[in-house]
Amino acid sequence: MKTEDQAWRDLQSHAAAQLRTGFADRTLRAALGPKDVTWGLLRAQASRQLPLGFAERVLRLARAAAEVPSLTSQFALSAATAVVCLAAVVLVQDRRAQLSDERNLADWERIVLVAQDAQDFDSI
Amino acid sequence: MESSATTALADLVRRAQKGDENAQRDIIVAYQHRVAGFVYAMTNRSDYVEDLSQQIFIKMVRAIDRLQAPAQFESWLFRLARNTCIDQLRRQKLRRIFLPFGEEHENIAEPPGAVGTEELDALRHALEQLRPQDRALLALVQEGRSHAEIAETLDTTVAAVKARLHRAREHLREHYQPDHEN
């Protein structure tokens, strides 16, 4: 009987030796999940990453960001510039074509006059 | 007591909406630690905390005048924080695809023990195993947000929040093993 008891005790102590220190705590943590204090540690750790004067810096950057024109207004300005440039090119091109037509017409008129003069001279 | 605090906050928000810089500063100072904690829980990167918190508060300052219900400022702020963190995580994921060996080594989390106690490391490890949406859910609960507020923040129903929260807590417990590194 004593031998059997002893064997059980040996088995228990061998099994117990397999459990690492803090087994009960670890089991409880795994069963209950993180405590509020652990979440608090997480927040405290995060807070330490913020430098002194954080709020001032945010306000300064927000002001600077407000002074930069928005993407929409930048796009609108670019589009307006493109339209003005296109209109200018069309106008200049149109004017040049008109001048060229007038010049050609004047040349033809001159040629016709010269031809008519020559014809009149021949008929005389 | 709580209602007077809510009224005071709503007054502060109204002043901030009118461009009162002192009110804006007071809001940042009052919420910077909570927002930093939220960012850390979401990203698990202490080097992101300052930059993302800054982005969140800049967005807050620039958009606060468009907040229609000053009493719902906290829900609005944490929705802003959640969206900013999720955007950052998406960008990080894309960057990892296109620049797998980038110099930033963005996908290397801080090693266990580098930042705090065994419990804190275990919590960070467990959070890392969750989807960002579930991390946001748990972090919002830790911020004291009610189920209704979370549902509003996440644009879903209270029942869906409860179900997701239950699953997220189960997952967190599953991975919350303080000796995970062994």
PDB file of C-alpha atoms in Angstrom:
ATOM      1  CA  MET A   1       0.000   0.000   0.000  1.00  0.00           C
ATOM      2  CA  LYS A   2       2.775   2.323   1.009  1.00  0.00           C
ATOM      3  CA  THR A   3       4.509   1.560  -2.230  1.00  0.00           C
ATOM      4  CA  GLU A   4       1.353   2.441  -4.189  1.00  0.00           C
ATOM      5  CA  ASP A   5       0.931   5.745  -2.297  1.00  0.00           C
ATOM      6  CA  GLN A   6       4.541   6.508  -2.887  1.00  0.00           C
ATOM      7  CA  ALA A   7       4.120   5.772  -6.588  1.00  0.00           C
ATOM      8  CA  TRP A   8       1.163   8.174  -6.828  1.00  0.00           C
ATOM      9  CA  ARG A   9       3.093  10.857  -4.995  1.00  0.00           C
ATOM     10  CA  ASP A  10       6.044  10.349  -7.345  1.00  0.00           C
ATOM     11  CA  LEU A  11       3.730  10.615 -10.323  1.00  0.00           C
ATOM     12  CA  GLN A  12       2.183  13.810  -8.972  1.00  0.00           C
ATOM     13  CA  SER A  13       5.514  15.399  -8.228  1.00  0.00           C
ATOM     14  CA  HIS A  14       6.834  14.407 -11.650  1.00  0.00           C
ATOM     15  CA  ALA A  15       3.729  15.897 -13.290  1.00  0.00           C
ATOM     16  CA  ALA A  16       3.943  19.020 -11.133  1.00  0.00           C
ATOM     17  CA  ALA A  17       7.583  19.456 -12.091  1.00  0.00           C
ATOM     18  CA  GLN A  18       6.438  19.830 -15.716  1.00  0.00           C
ATOM     19  CA  LEU A  19       4.526  22.996 -14.805  1.00  0.00           C
ATOM     20  CA  ARG A  20       6.620  26.111 -14.918  1.00  0.00           C
ATOM     21  CA  THR A  21       6.660  28.741 -12.168  1.00  0.00           C
ATOM     22  CA  GLY A  22       3.643  31.022 -12.242  1.00  0.00           C
ATOM     23  CA  PHE A  23       1.421  28.379 -13.843  1.00  0.00           C
ATOM     24  CA  ALA A  24      -1.666  29.453 -11.862  1.00  0.00           C
ATOM     25  CA  ASP A  25      -1.206  33.127 -12.751  1.00  0.00           C
ATOM     26  CA  ARG A  26      -0.692  32.348 -16.397  1.00  0.00           C
ATOM     27  CA  THR A  27      -3.756  30.108 -16.497  1.00  0.00           C
ATOM     28  CA  LEU A  28      -5.869  32.792 -14.878  1.00  0.00           C
ATOM     29  CA  ARG A  29      -4.604  35.414 -17.297  1.00  0.00           C
ATOM     30  CA  ALA A  30      -5.345  33.176 -20.245  1.00  0.00           C
ATOM     31  CA  ALA A  31      -8.832  32.446 -18.910  1.00  0.00           C
ATOM     32  CA  LEU A  32      -9.762  35.993 -17.968  1.00  0.00           C
ATOM     33  CA  GLY A  33      -7.894  37.949 -20.613  1.00  0.00           C
ATOM     34  CA  PRO A  34      -5.968  41.154 -20.019  1.00  0.00           C
ATOM     35  CA  LYS A  35      -6.934  43.176 -16.950  1.00  0.00           C
ATOM     36  CA  ASP A  36      -7.785  46.853 -17.100  1.00  0.00           C
ATOM     37  CA  VAL A  37      -4.439  47.612 -15.513  1.00  0.00           C
ATOM     38  CA  THR A  38      -2.684  45.989 -18.501  1.00  0.00           C
ATOM     39  CA  TRP A  39      -4.658  48.151 -20.898  1.00  0.00           C
ATOM     40  CA  GLY A  40      -3.606  51.068 -18.679  1.00  0.00           C
ATOM     41  CA  LEU A  41       0.049  50.049 -19.158  1.00  0.00           C
ATOM     42  CA  LEU A  42      -0.509  50.075 -22.906  1.00  0.00           C
ATOM     43  CA  ARG A  43      -1.959  53.583 -22.748  1.00  0.00           C
ATOM     44  CA  ALA A  44       0.853  54.782 -20.509  1.00  0.00           C
ATOM     45  CA  GLN A  45       3.443  53.327 -22.870  1.00  0.00           C
ATOM     46  CA  ALA A  46       1.746  55.093 -25.799  1.00  0.00           C
ATOM     47  CA  SER A  47       1.517  58.408 -23.921  1.00  0.00           C
ATOM     48  CA  ARG A  48       5.259  58.365 -23.341  1.00  0.00           C
ATOM     49  CA  GLN A  49       5.747  58.579 -27.128  1.00  0.00           C
ATOM     50  CA  LEU A  50       4.166  62.037 -27.258  1.00  0.00           C
ATOM     51  CA  PRO A  51       6.681  64.866 -26.831  1.00  0.00           C
ATOM     52  CA  LEU A  52       6.174  67.906 -24.636  1.00  0.00           C
ATOM     53  CA  GLY A  53       4.288  70.630 -26.429  1.00  0.00           C
ATOM     54  CA  PHE A  54       2.447  68.116 -28.607  1.00  0.00           C
ATOM     55  CA  ALA A  55      -0.768  70.173 -28.685  1.00  0.00           C
ATOM     56  CA  GLU A  56       1.099  73.346 -29.714  1.00  0.00           C
ATOM     57  CA  ARG A  57       2.816  71.519 -32.538  1.00  0.00           C
ATOM     58  CA  VAL A  58      -0.463  70.034 -33.801  1.00  0.00           C
ATOM     59  CA  LEU A  59      -2.087  73.484 -33.839  1.00  0.00           C
ATOM     60  CA  ARG A  60       0.900  74.984 -35.658  1.00  0.00           C
ATOM     61  CA  LEU A  61       0.827  72.216 -38.296  1.00  0.00           C
ATOM     62  CA  ALA A  62      -2.954  72.497 -38.662  1.00  0.00           C
ATOM     63  CA  ARG A  63      -2.602  76.246 -39.294  1.00  0.00           C
ATOM     64  CA  ALA A  64       0.158  75.629 -41.848  1.00  0.00           C
ATOM     65  CA  ALA A  65      -1.954  72.954 -43.540  1.00  0.00           C
ATOM     66  CA  ALA A  66      -4.889  75.370 -43.734  1.00  0.00           C
ATOM     67  CA  GLU A  67      -2.716  77.893 -45.584  1.00  0.00           C
ATOM     68  CA  VAL A  68      -1.845  75.384 -48.301  1.00  0.00           C
ATOM     69  CA  PRO A  69      -4.543  75.529 -51.024  1.00  0.00           C
ATOM     70  CA  SER A  70      -6.686  72.442 -51.225  1.00  0.00           C
ATOM     71  CA  LEU A  71      -6.288  69.912 -54.034  1.00  0.00           C
ATOM     72  CA  THR A  72      -9.637  70.993 -55.487  1.00  0.00           C
ATOM     73  CA  SER A  73      -8.634  74.646 -55.690  1.00  0.00           C
ATOM     74  CA  GLN A  74      -5.241  73.703 -57.141  1.00  0.00           C
ATOM     75  CA  PHE A  75      -6.984  71.585 -59.766  1.00  0.00           C
ATOM     76  CA  ALA A  76      -9.462  74.382 -60.558  1.00  0.00           C
ATOM     77  CA  LEU A  77      -6.601  76.857 -61.008  1.00  0.00           C
ATOM     78  CA  SER A  78      -4.749  74.448 -63.316  1.00  0.00           C
ATOM     79  CA  ALA A  79      -7.896  73.832 -65.366  1.00  0.00           C
ATOM     80  CA  ALA A  80      -8.576  77.595 -65.694  1.00  0.00           C
ATOM     81  CA  THR A  81      -4.954  78.211 -66.777  1.00  0.00           C
ATOM     82  CA  ALA A  82      -5.220  75.451 -69.392  1.00  0.00           C
ATOM     83  CA  VAL A  83      -8.483  76.928 -70.772  1.00  0.00           C
ATOM     84  CA  VAL A  84      -6.975  80.440 -71.015  1.00  0.00           C
ATOM     85  CA  CYS A  85      -3.861  79.086 -72.792  1.00  0.00           C
ATOM     86  CA  LEU A  86      -5.984  77.071 -75.238  1.00  0.00           C
ATOM     87  CA  ALA A  87      -8.168  80.110 -75.997  1.00  0.00           C
ATOM     88  CA  ALA A  88      -5.053  82.251 -76.593  1.00  0.00           C
ATOM     89  CA  VAL A  89      -3.585  79.649 -78.978  1.00  0.00           C
ATOM     90  CA  VAL A  90      -6.877  79.410 -80.910  1.00  0.00           C
ATOM     91  CA  LEU A  91      -7.152  83.220 -81.161  1.00  0.00           C
ATOM     92  CA  VAL A  92      -3.562  83.683 -82.327  1.00  0.00           C
ATOM     93  CA  GLN A  93      -3.946  80.872 -84.861  1.00  0.00           C
ATOM     94  CA  ASP A  94      -7.209  82.327 -86.139  1.00  0.00           C
ATOM     95  CA  ARG A  95      -5.690  85.811 -86.503  1.00  0.00           C
ATOM     96  CA  ARG A  96      -2.652  84.421 -88.335  1.00  0.00           C
ATOM     97  CA  ALA A  97      -4.891  82.465 -90.741  1.00  0.00           C
ATOM     98  CA  GLN A  98      -6.965  85.589 -91.395  1.00  0.00           C
ATOM     99  CA  LEU A  99      -3.855  87.717 -92.100  1.00  0.00           C
ATOM    100  CA  SER A 100      -2.491  85.038 -94.376  1.00  0.00           C
ATOM    101  CA  ASP A 101      -5.789  84.895 -96.330  1.00  0.00           C
ATOM    102  CA  GLU A 102      -5.799  88.704 -96.704  1.00  0.00           C
ATOM    103  CA  ARG A 103      -2.201  88.661 -97.925  1.00  0.00           C
ATOM    104  CA  ASN A 104      -2.909  85.895-100.464  1.00  0.00           C
ATOM    105  CA  LEU A 105      -6.015  87.703-101.698  1.00  0.00           C
ATOM    106  CA  ALA A 106      -4.028  90.926-102.183  1.00  0.00           C
ATOM    107  CA  ASP A 107      -1.351  88.994-104.129  1.00  0.00           C
ATOM    108  CA  TRP A 108      -3.982  87.436-106.394  1.00  0.00           C
ATOM    109  CA  GLU A 109      -5.638  90.805-106.995  1.00  0.00           C
ATOM    110  CA  ARG A 110      -2.269  92.249-107.977  1.00  0.00           C
ATOM    111  CA  ILE A 111      -1.636  89.329-110.368  1.00  0.00           C
ATOM    112  CA  VAL A 112      -5.099  89.742-111.896  1.00  0.00           C
ATOM    113  CA  LEU A 113      -4.493  93.498-112.423  1.00  0.00           C
ATOM    114  CA  VAL A 114      -1.116  92.826-114.053  1.00  0.00           C
ATOM    115  CA  ALA A 115      -2.733  90.163-116.279  1.00  0.00           C
ATOM    116  CA  GLN A 116      -5.577  92.520-117.242  1.00  0.00           C
ATOM    117  CA  ASP A 117      -3.068  95.310-118.066  1.00  0.00           C
ATOM    118  CA  ALA A 118      -1.129  92.909-120.278  1.00  0.00           C
ATOM    119  CA  GLN A 119      -4.342  91.797-122.040  1.00  0.00           C
ATOM    120  CA  ASP A 120      -5.401  95.444-122.644  1.00  0.00           C
ATOM    121  CA  PHE A 121      -1.944  96.285-124.027  1.00  0.00           C
ATOM    122  CA  ASP A 122      -2.094  93.270-126.415  1.00  0.00           C
ATOM    123  CA  SER A 123      -5.539  94.237-127.706  1.00  0.00           C
ATOM    124  CA  ILE A 124      -4.376  97.801-128.499  1.00  0.00           C
TER     125      ILE A 124
ATOM    126  CA  MET B   1     -22.011  64.856 -12.699  1.00  0.00           C
ATOM    127  CA  GLU B   2     -21.614  63.042 -15.990  1.00  0.00           C
ATOM    128  CA  SER B   3     -24.124  65.297 -17.722  1.00  0.00           C
ATOM    129  CA  SER B   4     -22.294  68.432 -16.534  1.00  0.00           C
ATOM    130  CA  ALA B   5     -19.068  66.967 -17.910  1.00  0.00           C
ATOM    131  CA  THR B   6     -20.855  66.269 -21.194  1.00  0.00           C
ATOM    132  CA  THR B   7     -22.198  69.823 -21.276  1.00  0.00           C
ATOM    133  CA  ALA B   8     -18.745  71.233 -20.546  1.00  0.00           C
ATOM    134  CA  LEU B   9     -17.287  69.135 -23.352  1.00  0.00           C
ATOM    135  CA  ALA B  10     -20.005  70.239 -25.750  1.00  0.00           C
ATOM    136  CA  ASP B  11     -19.280  73.892 -24.847  1.00  0.00           C
ATOM    137  CA  LEU B  12     -15.568  73.341 -25.400  1.00  0.00           C
ATOM    138  CA  VAL B  13     -16.280  71.720 -28.773  1.00  0.00           C
ATOM    139  CA  ARG B  14     -18.554  74.617 -29.789  1.00  0.00           C
ATOM    140  CA  ARG B  15     -15.804  77.097 -28.932  1.00  0.00           C
ATOM    141  CA  ALA B  16     -13.307  75.018 -30.914  1.00  0.00           C
ATOM    142  CA  GLN B  17     -15.723  74.981 -33.834  1.00  0.00           C
ATOM    143  CA  LYS B  18     -15.716  78.775 -33.815  1.00  0.00           C
ATOM    144  CA  GLY B  19     -11.940  78.696 -34.177  1.00  0.00           C
ATOM    145  CA  ASP B  20     -11.054  79.361 -30.518  1.00  0.00           C
ATOM    146  CA  GLU B  21      -7.465  78.131 -30.400  1.00  0.00           C
ATOM    147  CA  ASN B  22      -7.448  77.754 -26.610  1.00  0.00           C
ATOM    148  CA  ALA B  23     -10.426  75.436 -26.821  1.00  0.00           C
ATOM    149  CA  GLN B  24      -8.737  73.441 -29.577  1.00  0.00           C
ATOM    150  CA  ARG B  25      -5.599  73.171 -27.461  1.00  0.00           C
ATOM    151  CA  ASP B  26      -7.612  72.063 -24.411  1.00  0.00           C
ATOM    152  CA  ILE B  27      -9.283  69.335 -26.446  1.00  0.00           C
ATOM    153  CA  ILE B  28      -5.949  68.050 -27.750  1.00  0.00           C
ATOM    154  CA  VAL B  29      -4.429  68.035 -24.274  1.00  0.00           C
ATOM    155  CA  ALA B  30      -7.503  66.292 -22.839  1.00  0.00           C
ATOM    156  CA  TYR B  31      -7.549  63.544 -25.447  1.00  0.00           C
ATOM    157  CA  GLN B  32      -3.937  63.106 -26.534  1.00  0.00           C
ATOM    158  CA  HIS B  33      -3.186  60.237 -24.114  1.00  0.00           C
ATOM    159  CA  ARG B  34      -6.353  58.338 -24.978  1.00  0.00           C
ATOM    160  CA  VAL B  35      -5.805  58.774 -28.695  1.00  0.00           C
ATOM    161  CA  ALA B  36      -2.162  57.706 -28.313  1.00  0.00           C
ATOM    162  CA  GLY B  37      -3.297  54.550 -26.473  1.00  0.00           C
ATOM    163  CA  PHE B  38      -5.825  53.823 -29.160  1.00  0.00           C
ATOM    164  CA  VAL B  39      -3.196  54.244 -31.909  1.00  0.00           C
ATOM    165  CA  TYR B  40      -0.780  51.964 -30.062  1.00  0.00           C
ATOM    166  CA  ALA B  41      -3.441  49.278 -29.594  1.00  0.00           C
ATOM    167  CA  MET B  42      -4.300  49.499 -33.290  1.00  0.00           C
ATOM    168  CA  THR B  43      -0.793  49.547 -34.791  1.00  0.00           C
ATOM    169  CA  ASN B  44       1.340  47.874 -32.102  1.00  0.00           C
ATOM    170  CA  ARG B  45       4.129  50.256 -33.095  1.00  0.00           C
ATOM    171  CA  SER B  46       5.343  52.853 -30.618  1.00  0.00           C
ATOM    172  CA  ASP B  47       7.151  54.725 -33.417  1.00  0.00           C
ATOM    173  CA  TYR B  48       3.800  55.334 -35.129  1.00  0.00           C
ATOM    174  CA  VAL B  49       2.112  56.769 -32.047  1.00  0.00           C
ATOM    175  CA  GLU B  50       3.312  60.366 -32.311  1.00  0.00           C
ATOM    176  CA  ASP B  51       2.923  60.675 -36.077  1.00  0.00           C
ATOM    177  CA  LEU B  52      -0.529  59.130 -36.262  1.00  0.00           C
ATOM    178  CA  SER B  53      -1.804  60.987 -33.185  1.00  0.00           C
ATOM    179  CA  GLN B  54      -0.607  64.192 -34.828  1.00  0.00           C
ATOM    180  CA  GLN B  55      -2.410  63.321 -38.069  1.00  0.00           C
ATOM    181  CA  ILE B  56      -5.605  62.538 -36.165  1.00  0.00           C
ATOM    182  CA  PHE B  57      -5.601  65.836 -34.276  1.00  0.00           C
ATOM    183  CA  ILE B  58      -4.742  67.863 -37.392  1.00  0.00           C
ATOM    184  CA  LYS B  59      -7.735  66.262 -39.122  1.00  0.00           C
ATOM    185  CA  MET B  60      -9.797  67.042 -36.035  1.00  0.00           C
ATOM    186  CA  VAL B  61      -8.817  70.737 -36.016  1.00  0.00           C
ATOM    187  CA  ARG B  62      -9.518  71.086 -39.736  1.00  0.00           C
ATOM    188  CA  ALA B  63     -12.853  69.265 -39.687  1.00  0.00           C
ATOM    189  CA  ILE B  64     -14.326  70.131 -36.294  1.00  0.00           C
ATOM    190  CA  ASP B  65     -16.467  72.941 -37.727  1.00  0.00           C
ATOM    191  CA  ARG B  66     -18.303  70.331 -39.799  1.00  0.00           C
ATOM    192  CA  LEU B  67     -19.277  68.265 -36.715  1.00  0.00           C
ATOM    193  CA  GLN B  68     -23.005  68.767 -36.379  1.00  0.00           C
ATOM    194  CA  ALA B  69     -23.568  67.302 -32.903  1.00  0.00           C
ATOM    195  CA  PRO B  70     -20.924  68.566 -30.445  1.00  0.00           C
ATOM    196  CA  ALA B  71     -22.228  66.112 -27.823  1.00  0.00           C
ATOM    197  CA  GLN B  72     -21.037  63.266 -30.036  1.00  0.00           C
ATOM    198  CA  PHE B  73     -17.524  64.629 -30.266  1.00  0.00           C
ATOM    199  CA  GLU B  74     -15.852  61.606 -28.645  1.00  0.00           C
ATOM    200  CA  SER B  75     -17.473  59.093 -31.008  1.00  0.00           C
ATOM    201  CA  TRP B  76     -16.488  61.313 -33.915  1.00  0.00           C
ATOM    202  CA  LEU B  77     -12.887  61.685 -32.714  1.00  0.00           C
ATOM    203  CA  PHE B  78     -12.413  57.951 -32.240  1.00  0.00           C
ATOM    204  CA  ARG B  79     -13.971  57.254 -35.637  1.00  0.00           C
ATOM    205  CA  LEU B  80     -11.395  59.651 -37.084  1.00  0.00           C
ATOM    206  CA  ALA B  81      -8.670  57.826 -35.131  1.00  0.00           C
ATOM    207  CA  ARG B  82      -9.856  54.400 -36.252  1.00  0.00           C
ATOM    208  CA  ASN B  83     -10.033  55.402 -39.918  1.00  0.00           C
ATOM    209  CA  THR B  84      -6.601  57.054 -39.799  1.00  0.00           C
ATOM    210  CA  CYS B  85      -5.045  53.929 -38.238  1.00  0.00           C
ATOM    211  CA  ILE B  86      -6.737  51.580 -40.701  1.00  0.00           C
ATOM    212  CA  ASP B  87      -5.544  53.762 -43.618  1.00  0.00           C
ATOM    213  CA  GLN B  88      -2.012  53.606 -42.221  1.00  0.00           C
ATOM    214  CA  LEU B  89      -2.176  49.817 -41.858  1.00  0.00           C
ATOM    215  CA  ARG B  90      -3.435  49.503 -45.453  1.00  0.00           C
ATOM    216  CA  ARG B  91      -0.637  51.738 -46.732  1.00  0.00           C
ATOM    217  CA  GLN B  92       1.858  49.693 -44.736  1.00  0.00           C
ATOM    218  CA  LYS B  93       0.512  46.482 -46.273  1.00  0.00           C
ATOM    219  CA  LEU B  94       0.778  47.919 -49.804  1.00  0.00           C
ATOM    220  CA  ARG B  95       4.279  49.170 -49.127  1.00  0.00           C
ATOM    221  CA  ARG B  96       5.268  45.699 -47.960  1.00  0.00           C
ATOM    222  CA  ILE B  97       4.011  44.291 -51.269  1.00  0.00           C
ATOM    223  CA  PHE B  98       5.824  46.815 -53.445  1.00  0.00           C
ATOM    224  CA  LEU B  99       8.921  47.374 -51.279  1.00  0.00           C
ATOM    225  CA  PRO B 100       9.438  44.038 -49.523  1.00  0.00           C
ATOM    226  CA  PHE B 101      12.990  44.947 -48.522  1.00  0.00           C
ATOM    227  CA  GLY B 102      12.398  48.626 -47.835  1.00  0.00           C
ATOM    228  CA  GLU B 103      14.725  50.370 -45.452  1.00  0.00           C
ATOM    229  CA  GLU B 104      11.966  51.162 -43.022  1.00  0.00           C
ATOM    230  CA  HIS B 105      11.570  47.501 -41.979  1.00  0.00           C
ATOM    231  CA  GLU B 106       8.019  48.428 -41.240  1.00  0.00           C
ATOM    232  CA  ASN B 107       6.824  44.929 -40.595  1.00  0.00           C
ATOM    233  CA  ILE B 108       9.234  44.310 -37.746  1.00  0.00           C
ATOM    234  CA  ALA B 109       7.369  44.692 -34.484  1.00  0.00           C
ATOM    235  CA  GLU B 110       9.167  45.609 -31.312  1.00  0.00           C
ATOM    236  CA  PRO B 111      10.608  42.490 -29.690  1.00  0.00           C
ATOM    237  CA  PRO B 112       8.971  41.171 -26.510  1.00  0.00           C
ATOM    238  CA  GLY B 113      10.365  42.806 -23.417  1.00  0.00           C
ATOM    239  CA  ALA B 114      11.486  45.857 -25.376  1.00  0.00           C
ATOM    240  CA  VAL B 115       8.712  48.057 -24.148  1.00  0.00           C
ATOM    241  CA  GLY B 116       7.340  46.828 -20.882  1.00  0.00           C
ATOM    242  CA  THR B 117       6.164  44.101 -18.616  1.00  0.00           C
ATOM    243  CA  GLU B 118       5.276  40.517 -19.428  1.00  0.00           C
ATOM    244  CA  GLU B 119       1.567  41.379 -19.310  1.00  0.00           C
ATOM    245  CA  LEU B 120       1.992  44.319 -21.663  1.00  0.00           C
ATOM    246  CA  ASP B 121       4.016  42.211 -24.093  1.00  0.00           C
ATOM    247  CA  ALA B 122       1.355  39.511 -23.931  1.00  0.00           C
ATOM    248  CA  LEU B 123      -1.387  42.023 -24.622  1.00  0.00           C
ATOM    249  CA  ARG B 124       0.530  43.467 -27.564  1.00  0.00           C
ATOM    250  CA  HIS B 125       1.207  39.993 -28.906  1.00  0.00           C
ATOM    251  CA  ALA B 126      -2.462  39.050 -28.557  1.00  0.00           C
ATOM    252  CA  LEU B 127      -3.618  42.275 -30.244  1.00  0.00           C
ATOM    253  CA  GLU B 128      -1.237  41.641 -33.109  1.00  0.00           C
ATOM    254  CA  GLN B 129      -2.998  38.356 -33.838  1.00  0.00           C
ATOM    255  CA  LEU B 130      -6.363  40.098 -34.282  1.00  0.00           C
ATOM    256  CA  ARG B 131      -7.729  41.827 -37.368  1.00  0.00           C
ATOM    257  CA  PRO B 132      -7.397  45.647 -37.224  1.00  0.00           C
ATOM    258  CA  GLN B 133     -11.205  45.929 -37.066  1.00  0.00           C
ATOM    259  CA  ASP B 134     -11.291  43.719 -33.965  1.00  0.00           C
ATOM    260  CA  ARG B 135      -8.432  45.647 -32.376  1.00  0.00           C
ATOM    261  CA  ALA B 136     -10.390  48.839 -32.971  1.00  0.00           C
ATOM    262  CA  LEU B 137     -13.439  47.293 -31.360  1.00  0.00           C
ATOM    263  CA  LEU B 138     -11.565  46.246 -28.216  1.00  0.00           C
ATOM    264  CA  ALA B 139      -9.738  49.564 -28.004  1.00  0.00           C
ATOM    265  CA  LEU B 140     -13.024  51.449 -28.307  1.00  0.00           C
ATOM    266  CA  VAL B 141     -14.494  49.373 -25.469  1.00  0.00           C
ATOM    267  CA  GLN B 142     -11.429  50.202 -23.376  1.00  0.00           C
ATOM    268  CA  GLU B 143     -12.117  53.848 -24.157  1.00  0.00           C
ATOM    269  CA  GLY B 144     -15.452  53.433 -22.427  1.00  0.00           C
ATOM    270  CA  ARG B 145     -17.541  53.670 -25.596  1.00  0.00           C
ATOM    271  CA  SER B 146     -20.987  52.104 -25.308  1.00  0.00           C
ATOM    272  CA  HIS B 147     -22.175  49.460 -27.745  1.00  0.00           C
ATOM    273  CA  ALA B 148     -24.491  52.019 -29.346  1.00  0.00           C
ATOM    274  CA  GLU B 149     -21.640  54.502 -29.782  1.00  0.00           C
ATOM    275  CA  ILE B 150     -19.391  51.807 -31.240  1.00  0.00           C
ATOM    276  CA  ALA B 151     -22.175  50.765 -33.619  1.00  0.00           C
ATOM    277  CA  GLU B 152     -22.433  54.378 -34.746  1.00  0.00           C
ATOM    278  CA  THR B 153     -18.656  54.708 -35.081  1.00  0.00           C
ATOM    279  CA  LEU B 154     -18.406  51.506 -37.139  1.00  0.00           C
ATOM    280  CA  ASP B 155     -21.596  52.182 -39.051  1.00  0.00           C
ATOM    281  CA  THR B 156     -23.237  48.920 -37.993  1.00  0.00           C
ATOM    282  CA  THR B 157     -25.888  47.608 -35.588  1.00  0.00           C
ATOM    283  CA  VAL B 158     -25.625  47.099 -31.822  1.00  0.00           C
ATOM    284  CA  ALA B 159     -26.289  43.370 -32.246  1.00  0.00           C
ATOM    285  CA  ALA B 160     -23.445  43.087 -34.754  1.00  0.00           C
ATOM    286  CA  VAL B 161     -21.143  44.971 -32.383  1.00  0.00           C
ATOM    287  CA  LYS B 162     -22.009  42.595 -29.540  1.00  0.00           C
ATOM    288  CA  ALA B 163     -21.380  39.519 -31.679  1.00  0.00           C
ATOM    289  CA  ARG B 164     -18.089  40.848 -33.050  1.00  0.00           C
ATOM    290  CA  LEU B 165     -16.992  41.960 -29.611  1.00  0.00           C
ATOM    291  CA  HIS B 166     -17.679  38.499 -28.199  1.00  0.00           C
ATOM    292  CA  ARG B 167     -15.570  36.893 -30.926  1.00  0.00           C
ATOM    293  CA  ALA B 168     -12.797  39.491 -30.564  1.00  0.00           C
ATOM    294  CA  ARG B 169     -12.608  38.904 -26.812  1.00  0.00           C
ATOM    295  CA  GLU B 170     -12.458  35.142 -27.355  1.00  0.00           C
ATOM    296  CA  HIS B 171      -9.597  35.576 -29.805  1.00  0.00           C
ATOM    297  CA  LEU B 172      -7.793  37.961 -27.501  1.00  0.00           C
ATOM    298  CA  ARG B 173      -8.037  35.509 -24.595  1.00  0.00           C
ATOM    299  CA  GLU B 174      -6.888  32.715 -26.858  1.00  0.00           C
ATOM    300  CA  HIS B 175      -3.709  34.588 -27.749  1.00  0.00           C
ATOM    301  CA  TYR B 176      -3.170  36.272 -24.394  1.00  0.00           C
ATOM    302  CA  GLN B 177      -0.447  34.016 -23.070  1.00  0.00           C
ATOM    303  CA  PRO B 178       2.043  36.051 -21.080  1.00  0.00           C
ATOM    304  CA  ASP B 179       4.835  33.565 -21.891  1.00  0.00           C
ATOM    305  CA  HIS B 180       4.082  33.533 -25.623  1.00  0.00           C
ATOM    306  CA  GLU B 181       7.697  34.012 -26.593  1.00  0.00           C
ATOM    307  CA  ASN B 182       8.499  30.549 -25.225  1.00  0.00           C
TER     308      ASN B 182
END
